[in-house]
CSV table of C-alpha atoms in Angstrom, one decimal:
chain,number,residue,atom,x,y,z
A,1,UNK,CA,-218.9,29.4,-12.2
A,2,UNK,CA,-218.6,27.1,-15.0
A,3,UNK,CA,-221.3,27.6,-17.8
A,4,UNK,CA,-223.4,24.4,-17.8
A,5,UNK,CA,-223.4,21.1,-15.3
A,6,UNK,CA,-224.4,20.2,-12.0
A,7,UNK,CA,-223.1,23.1,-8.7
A,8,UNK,CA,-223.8,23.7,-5.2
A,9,UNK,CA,-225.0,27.7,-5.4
A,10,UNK,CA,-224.0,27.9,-1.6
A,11,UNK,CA,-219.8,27.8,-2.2
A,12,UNK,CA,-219.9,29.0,-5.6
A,13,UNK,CA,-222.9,31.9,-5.5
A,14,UNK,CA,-224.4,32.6,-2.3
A,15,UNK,CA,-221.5,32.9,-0.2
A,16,UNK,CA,-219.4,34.9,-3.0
A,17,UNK,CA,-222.1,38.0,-3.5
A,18,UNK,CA,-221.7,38.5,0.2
A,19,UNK,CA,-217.8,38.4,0.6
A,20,UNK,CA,-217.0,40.4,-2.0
A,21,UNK,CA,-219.7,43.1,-1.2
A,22,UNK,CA,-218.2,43.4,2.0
A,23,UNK,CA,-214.7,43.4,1.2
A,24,UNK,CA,-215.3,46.0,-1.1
A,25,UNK,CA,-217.3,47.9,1.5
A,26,UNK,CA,-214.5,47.5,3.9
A,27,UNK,CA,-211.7,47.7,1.6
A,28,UNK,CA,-210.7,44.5,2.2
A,29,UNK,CA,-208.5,42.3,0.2
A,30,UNK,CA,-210.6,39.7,-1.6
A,31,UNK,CA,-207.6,37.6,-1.4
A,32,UNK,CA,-208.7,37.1,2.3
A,33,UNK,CA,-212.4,36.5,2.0
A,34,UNK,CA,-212.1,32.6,2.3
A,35,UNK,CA,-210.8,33.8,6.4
A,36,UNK,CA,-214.0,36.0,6.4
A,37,UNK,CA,-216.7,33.3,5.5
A,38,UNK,CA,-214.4,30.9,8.0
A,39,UNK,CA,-214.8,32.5,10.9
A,40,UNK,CA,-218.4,33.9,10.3
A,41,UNK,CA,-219.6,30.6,9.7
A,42,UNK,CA,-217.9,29.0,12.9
A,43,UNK,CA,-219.1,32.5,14.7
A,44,UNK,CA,-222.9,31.9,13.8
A,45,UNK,CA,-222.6,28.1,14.9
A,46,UNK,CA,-222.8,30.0,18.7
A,47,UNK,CA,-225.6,31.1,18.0
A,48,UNK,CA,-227.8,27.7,18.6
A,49,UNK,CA,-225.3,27.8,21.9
A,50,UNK,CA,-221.6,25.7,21.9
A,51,UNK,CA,-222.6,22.0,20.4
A,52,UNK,CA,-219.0,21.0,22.6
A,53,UNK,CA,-216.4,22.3,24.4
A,54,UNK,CA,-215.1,21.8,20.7
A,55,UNK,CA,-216.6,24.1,19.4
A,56,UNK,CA,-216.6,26.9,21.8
A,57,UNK,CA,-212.7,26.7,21.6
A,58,UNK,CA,-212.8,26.7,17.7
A,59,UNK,CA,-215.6,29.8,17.8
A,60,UNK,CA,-213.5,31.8,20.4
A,61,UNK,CA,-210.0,31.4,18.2
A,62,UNK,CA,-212.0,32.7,15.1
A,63,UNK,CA,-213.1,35.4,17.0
A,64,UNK,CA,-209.7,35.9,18.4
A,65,UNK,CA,-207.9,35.6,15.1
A,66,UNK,CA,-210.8,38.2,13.4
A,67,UNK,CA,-210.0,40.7,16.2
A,68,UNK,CA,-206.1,40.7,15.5
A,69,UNK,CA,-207.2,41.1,11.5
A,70,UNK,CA,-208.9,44.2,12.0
A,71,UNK,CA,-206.8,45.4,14.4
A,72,UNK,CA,-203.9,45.1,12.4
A,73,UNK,CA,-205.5,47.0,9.7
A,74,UNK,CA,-206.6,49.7,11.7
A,75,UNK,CA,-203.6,50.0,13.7
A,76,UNK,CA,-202.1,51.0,9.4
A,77,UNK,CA,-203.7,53.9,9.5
A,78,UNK,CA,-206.2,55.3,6.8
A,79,UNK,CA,-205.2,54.9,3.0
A,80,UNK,CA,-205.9,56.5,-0.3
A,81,UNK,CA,-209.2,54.8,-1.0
A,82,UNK,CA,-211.7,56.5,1.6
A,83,UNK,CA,-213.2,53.0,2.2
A,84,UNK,CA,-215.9,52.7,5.2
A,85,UNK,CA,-212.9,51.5,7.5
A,86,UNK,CA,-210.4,54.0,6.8
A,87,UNK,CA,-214.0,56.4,7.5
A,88,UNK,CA,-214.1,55.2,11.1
A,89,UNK,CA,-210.5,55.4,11.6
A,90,UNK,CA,-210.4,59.1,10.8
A,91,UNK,CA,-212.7,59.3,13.5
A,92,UNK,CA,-210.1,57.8,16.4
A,93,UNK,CA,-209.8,58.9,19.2
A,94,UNK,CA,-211.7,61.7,19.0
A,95,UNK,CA,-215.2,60.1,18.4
A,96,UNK,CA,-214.7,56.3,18.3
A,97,UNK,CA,-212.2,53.9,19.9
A,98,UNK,CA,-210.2,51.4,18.5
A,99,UNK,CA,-212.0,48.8,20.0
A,100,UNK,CA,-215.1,50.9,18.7
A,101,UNK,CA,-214.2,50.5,15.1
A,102,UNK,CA,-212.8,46.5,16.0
A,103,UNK,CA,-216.3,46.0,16.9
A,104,UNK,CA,-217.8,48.1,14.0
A,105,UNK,CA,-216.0,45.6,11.5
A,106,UNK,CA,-216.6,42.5,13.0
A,107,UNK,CA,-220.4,43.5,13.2
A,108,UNK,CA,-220.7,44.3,9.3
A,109,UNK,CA,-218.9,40.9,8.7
A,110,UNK,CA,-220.7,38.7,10.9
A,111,UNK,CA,-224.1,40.2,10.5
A,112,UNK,CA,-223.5,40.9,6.6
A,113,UNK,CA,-222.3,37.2,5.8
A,114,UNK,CA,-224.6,34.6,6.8
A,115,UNK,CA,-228.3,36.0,6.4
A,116,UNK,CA,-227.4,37.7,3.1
A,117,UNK,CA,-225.8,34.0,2.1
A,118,UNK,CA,-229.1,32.3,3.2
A,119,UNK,CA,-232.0,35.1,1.7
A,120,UNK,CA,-230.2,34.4,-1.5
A,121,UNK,CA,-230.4,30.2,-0.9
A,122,UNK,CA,-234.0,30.7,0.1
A,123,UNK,CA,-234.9,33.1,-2.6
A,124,UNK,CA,-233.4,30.9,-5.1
A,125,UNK,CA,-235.2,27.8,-3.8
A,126,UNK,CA,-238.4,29.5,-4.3
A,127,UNK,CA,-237.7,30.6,-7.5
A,128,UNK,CA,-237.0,27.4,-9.1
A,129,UNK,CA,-239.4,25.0,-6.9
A,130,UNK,CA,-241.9,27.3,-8.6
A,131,UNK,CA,-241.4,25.5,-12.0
A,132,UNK,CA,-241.7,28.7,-14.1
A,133,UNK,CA,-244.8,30.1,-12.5
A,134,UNK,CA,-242.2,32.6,-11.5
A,135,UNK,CA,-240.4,34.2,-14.1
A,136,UNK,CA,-237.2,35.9,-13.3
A,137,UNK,CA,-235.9,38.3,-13.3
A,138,UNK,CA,-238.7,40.4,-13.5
A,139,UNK,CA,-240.0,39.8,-10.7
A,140,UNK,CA,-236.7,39.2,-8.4
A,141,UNK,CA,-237.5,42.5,-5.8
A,142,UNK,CA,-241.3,41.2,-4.9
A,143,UNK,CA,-239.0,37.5,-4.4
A,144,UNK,CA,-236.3,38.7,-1.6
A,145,UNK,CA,-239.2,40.7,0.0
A,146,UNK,CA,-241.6,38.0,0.0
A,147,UNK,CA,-238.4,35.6,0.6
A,148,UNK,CA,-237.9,37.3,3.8
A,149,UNK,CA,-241.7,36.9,5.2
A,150,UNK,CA,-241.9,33.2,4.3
A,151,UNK,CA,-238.2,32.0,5.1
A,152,UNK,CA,-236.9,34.8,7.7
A,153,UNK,CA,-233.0,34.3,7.5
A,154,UNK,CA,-233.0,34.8,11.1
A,155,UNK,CA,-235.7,32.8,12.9
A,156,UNK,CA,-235.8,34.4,16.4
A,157,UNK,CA,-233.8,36.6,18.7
A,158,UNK,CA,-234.1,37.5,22.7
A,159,UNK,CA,-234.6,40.8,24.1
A,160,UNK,CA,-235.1,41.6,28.3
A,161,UNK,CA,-237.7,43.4,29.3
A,162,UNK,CA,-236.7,46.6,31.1
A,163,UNK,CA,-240.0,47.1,33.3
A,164,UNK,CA,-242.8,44.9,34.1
A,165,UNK,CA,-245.6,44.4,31.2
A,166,UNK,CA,-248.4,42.4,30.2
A,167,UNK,CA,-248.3,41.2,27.1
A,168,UNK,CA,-251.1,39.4,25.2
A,169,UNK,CA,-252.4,38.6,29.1
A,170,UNK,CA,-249.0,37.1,29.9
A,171,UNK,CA,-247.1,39.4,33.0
A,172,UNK,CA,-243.4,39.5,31.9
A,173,UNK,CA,-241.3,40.7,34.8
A,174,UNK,CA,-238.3,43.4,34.6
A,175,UNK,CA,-235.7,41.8,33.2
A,176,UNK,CA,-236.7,38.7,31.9
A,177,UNK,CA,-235.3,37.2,28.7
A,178,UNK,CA,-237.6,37.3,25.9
A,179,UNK,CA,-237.2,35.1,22.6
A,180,UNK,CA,-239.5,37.1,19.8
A,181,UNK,CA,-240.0,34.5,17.4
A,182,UNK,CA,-239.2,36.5,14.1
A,183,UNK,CA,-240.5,34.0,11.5
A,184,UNK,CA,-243.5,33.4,13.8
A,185,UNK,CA,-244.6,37.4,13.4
A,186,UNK,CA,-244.1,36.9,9.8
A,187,UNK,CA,-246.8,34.2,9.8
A,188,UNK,CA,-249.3,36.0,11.3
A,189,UNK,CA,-252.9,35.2,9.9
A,190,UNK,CA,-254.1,39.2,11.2
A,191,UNK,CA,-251.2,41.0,9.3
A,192,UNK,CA,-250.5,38.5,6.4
A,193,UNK,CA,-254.0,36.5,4.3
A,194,UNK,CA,-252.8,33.3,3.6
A,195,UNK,CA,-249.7,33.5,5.8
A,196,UNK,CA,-248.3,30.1,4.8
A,197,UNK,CA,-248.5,30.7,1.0
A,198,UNK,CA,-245.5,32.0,-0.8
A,199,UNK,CA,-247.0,34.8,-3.1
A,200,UNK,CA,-244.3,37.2,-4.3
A,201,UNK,CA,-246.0,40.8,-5.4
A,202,UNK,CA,-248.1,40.4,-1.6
A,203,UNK,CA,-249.0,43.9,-1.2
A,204,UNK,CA,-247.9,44.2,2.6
A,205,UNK,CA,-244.8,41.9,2.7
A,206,UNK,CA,-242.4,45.0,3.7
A,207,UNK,CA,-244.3,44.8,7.0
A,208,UNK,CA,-242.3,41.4,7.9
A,209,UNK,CA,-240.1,42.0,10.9
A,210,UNK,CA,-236.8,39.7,9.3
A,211,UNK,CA,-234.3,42.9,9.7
A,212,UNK,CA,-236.1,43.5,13.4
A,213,UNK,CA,-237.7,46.9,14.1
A,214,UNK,CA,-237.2,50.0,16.2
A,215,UNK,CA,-234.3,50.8,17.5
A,216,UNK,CA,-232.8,47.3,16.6
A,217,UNK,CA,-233.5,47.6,12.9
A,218,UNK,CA,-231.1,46.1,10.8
A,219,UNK,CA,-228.5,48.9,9.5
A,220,UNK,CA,-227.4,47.1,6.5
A,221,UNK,CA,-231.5,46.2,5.3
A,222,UNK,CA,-232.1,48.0,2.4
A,223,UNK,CA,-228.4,47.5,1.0
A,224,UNK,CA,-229.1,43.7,1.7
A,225,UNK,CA,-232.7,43.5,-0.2
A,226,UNK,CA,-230.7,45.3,-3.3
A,227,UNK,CA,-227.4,43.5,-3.1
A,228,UNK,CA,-229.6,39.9,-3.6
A,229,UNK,CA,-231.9,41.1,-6.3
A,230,UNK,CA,-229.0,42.3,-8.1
A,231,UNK,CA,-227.3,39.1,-7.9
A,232,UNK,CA,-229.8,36.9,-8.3
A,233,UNK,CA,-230.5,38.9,-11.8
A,234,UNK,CA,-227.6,38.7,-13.0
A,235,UNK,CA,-227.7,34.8,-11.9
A,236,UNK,CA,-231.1,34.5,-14.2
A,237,UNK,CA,-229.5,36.5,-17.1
A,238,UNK,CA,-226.7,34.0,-17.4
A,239,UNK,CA,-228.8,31.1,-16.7
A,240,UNK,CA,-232.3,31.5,-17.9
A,241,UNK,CA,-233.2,27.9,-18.1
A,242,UNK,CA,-231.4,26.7,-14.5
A,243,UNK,CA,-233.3,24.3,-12.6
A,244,UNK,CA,-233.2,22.5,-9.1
A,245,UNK,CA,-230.7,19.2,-9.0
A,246,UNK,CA,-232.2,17.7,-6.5
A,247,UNK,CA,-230.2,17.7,-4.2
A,248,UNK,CA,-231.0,20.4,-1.1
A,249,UNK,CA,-229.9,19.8,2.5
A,250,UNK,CA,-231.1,22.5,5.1
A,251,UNK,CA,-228.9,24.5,7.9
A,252,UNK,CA,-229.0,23.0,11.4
A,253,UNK,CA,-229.8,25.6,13.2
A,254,UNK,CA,-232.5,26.9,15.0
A,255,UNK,CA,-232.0,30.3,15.1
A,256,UNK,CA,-230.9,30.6,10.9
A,257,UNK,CA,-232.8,29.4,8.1
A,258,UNK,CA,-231.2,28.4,4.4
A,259,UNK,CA,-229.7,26.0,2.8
A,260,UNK,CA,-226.3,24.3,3.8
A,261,UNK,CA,-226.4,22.6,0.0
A,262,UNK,CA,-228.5,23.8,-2.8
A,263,UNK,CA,-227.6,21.7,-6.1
A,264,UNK,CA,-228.9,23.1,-9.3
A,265,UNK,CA,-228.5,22.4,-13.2
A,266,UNK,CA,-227.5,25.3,-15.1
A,267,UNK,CA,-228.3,26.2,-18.4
């Protein structure tokens, strides 16, 4: 990034950390991380359902076209390196299949990208709307974690319910669809005081349910907390006196929450 001036954080910060993490993880050529954040981003545009038959044809070839990637690189065999892919390979066929390992990658890409890209845009935006009442990066971990109550990256998610319940004096039948409203349980006025308040250091704010829970429990949580902290120090370190631009546009989505355009100053 340059050293001073006007930039969007989404291209040039928030969407980088992610990438590179992952193709490092992977050990995947960075050369090819501009593919990656392509077809995530047109893969998590499903997720609010197909806008047009468009877009369903543009999501399916990206999904098409990640599939070949990784099976191409699988299908190289294991290298020198002893990255996590060549880790799963090792284990074909006795343990996993190929399609096993396909599916593997393209969940640590597609689940890695966009709600690590939009924790960092939300942290960020608190962190600077807070006009120094905040002062990184001392205080960055307490952020992300609070970050995550307050502006859940991921804003709901369905489930079916395997037998009939009650729930809250509600009978759900066997196998109905569920939506669990995420970002609602992390506004709840008998787990959280002051639910609607963004107070980093909140001594219960690990109990937000952003990364799921039970058996669904994000894989890649704690990694993801760290990863952004570390970032967004390093951001702070370089430029202690940054401030917001102005100019902030929101995703449109209803399922993910973050910034499509965060401009700052830097300094």
């Amino acid at each position: 990034m340059p050293t001073s001036g006007t930039v969007d954080l989404i291209p040039h910060f928030a969407e980088v950390v992610p990438l590179w993490t992952i193709c490092h993880l992977l050990g995947l050529p960075v050369e090819d991380a501009h593919r990656f954040a392509a077809w995530a981003k047109l893969f998590a545009r499903l997720l609010d359902g197909p806008r047009s038959s468009r877009d369903r044809r543009r999501s399916d070839a990206a999904v098409a076209q990640m599939t070949a990637y990784f099976r191409q690189r699988i299908g190289s065999g294991p290298t020198a390196e002893r990255t996590l892919i060549d880790e799963l390979v090792r284990r074909c066929p006795a343990e996993l299949s190929e399609r096993d390992v396909v599916a593997t990658c393209e969940m640590l890409l597609l689940g890695g990208f966009a709600t690590t890209v939009n924790l960092i845009g939300n942290s960020l935006f608190r962190v600077l709307s807070a006009g120094g009442s905040l002062s990184p990066p001392d205080h960055l971990p307490s952020v992300v974690e609070e970050s995550l109550r307050y502006d859940s990256p991921v804003q709901y998610t369905v489930r079916v319910a395997k037998r009939d319940a009650e729930l809250a004096g509600q009978l759900v039948a066997a196998r109905t669809p569920i939506i669990v409203l995420l970002a609602g349980a992390n506004r709840d006025p008998q787990v959280f005081a002051e639910p609607d308040r963004f107070l980093p250091g909140r001594p219960n704010a690990h109990q937000h349910l952003a990364f799921g829970a039970g058996p669904h429990y994000c894989i890649g949580a704690s990694m993801s907390s760290r990863e952004v902290s570390l970032a967004l120090r390093q951001l702070f370190q370089r430029y202690p006196n940054m401030r917001l631009a102005g100019s902030q546009e929101r995703l449109n989505s209803r399922v993910l929450r973050g910034f499509s355009r965060l401009d700052v100053t830097l300094a």
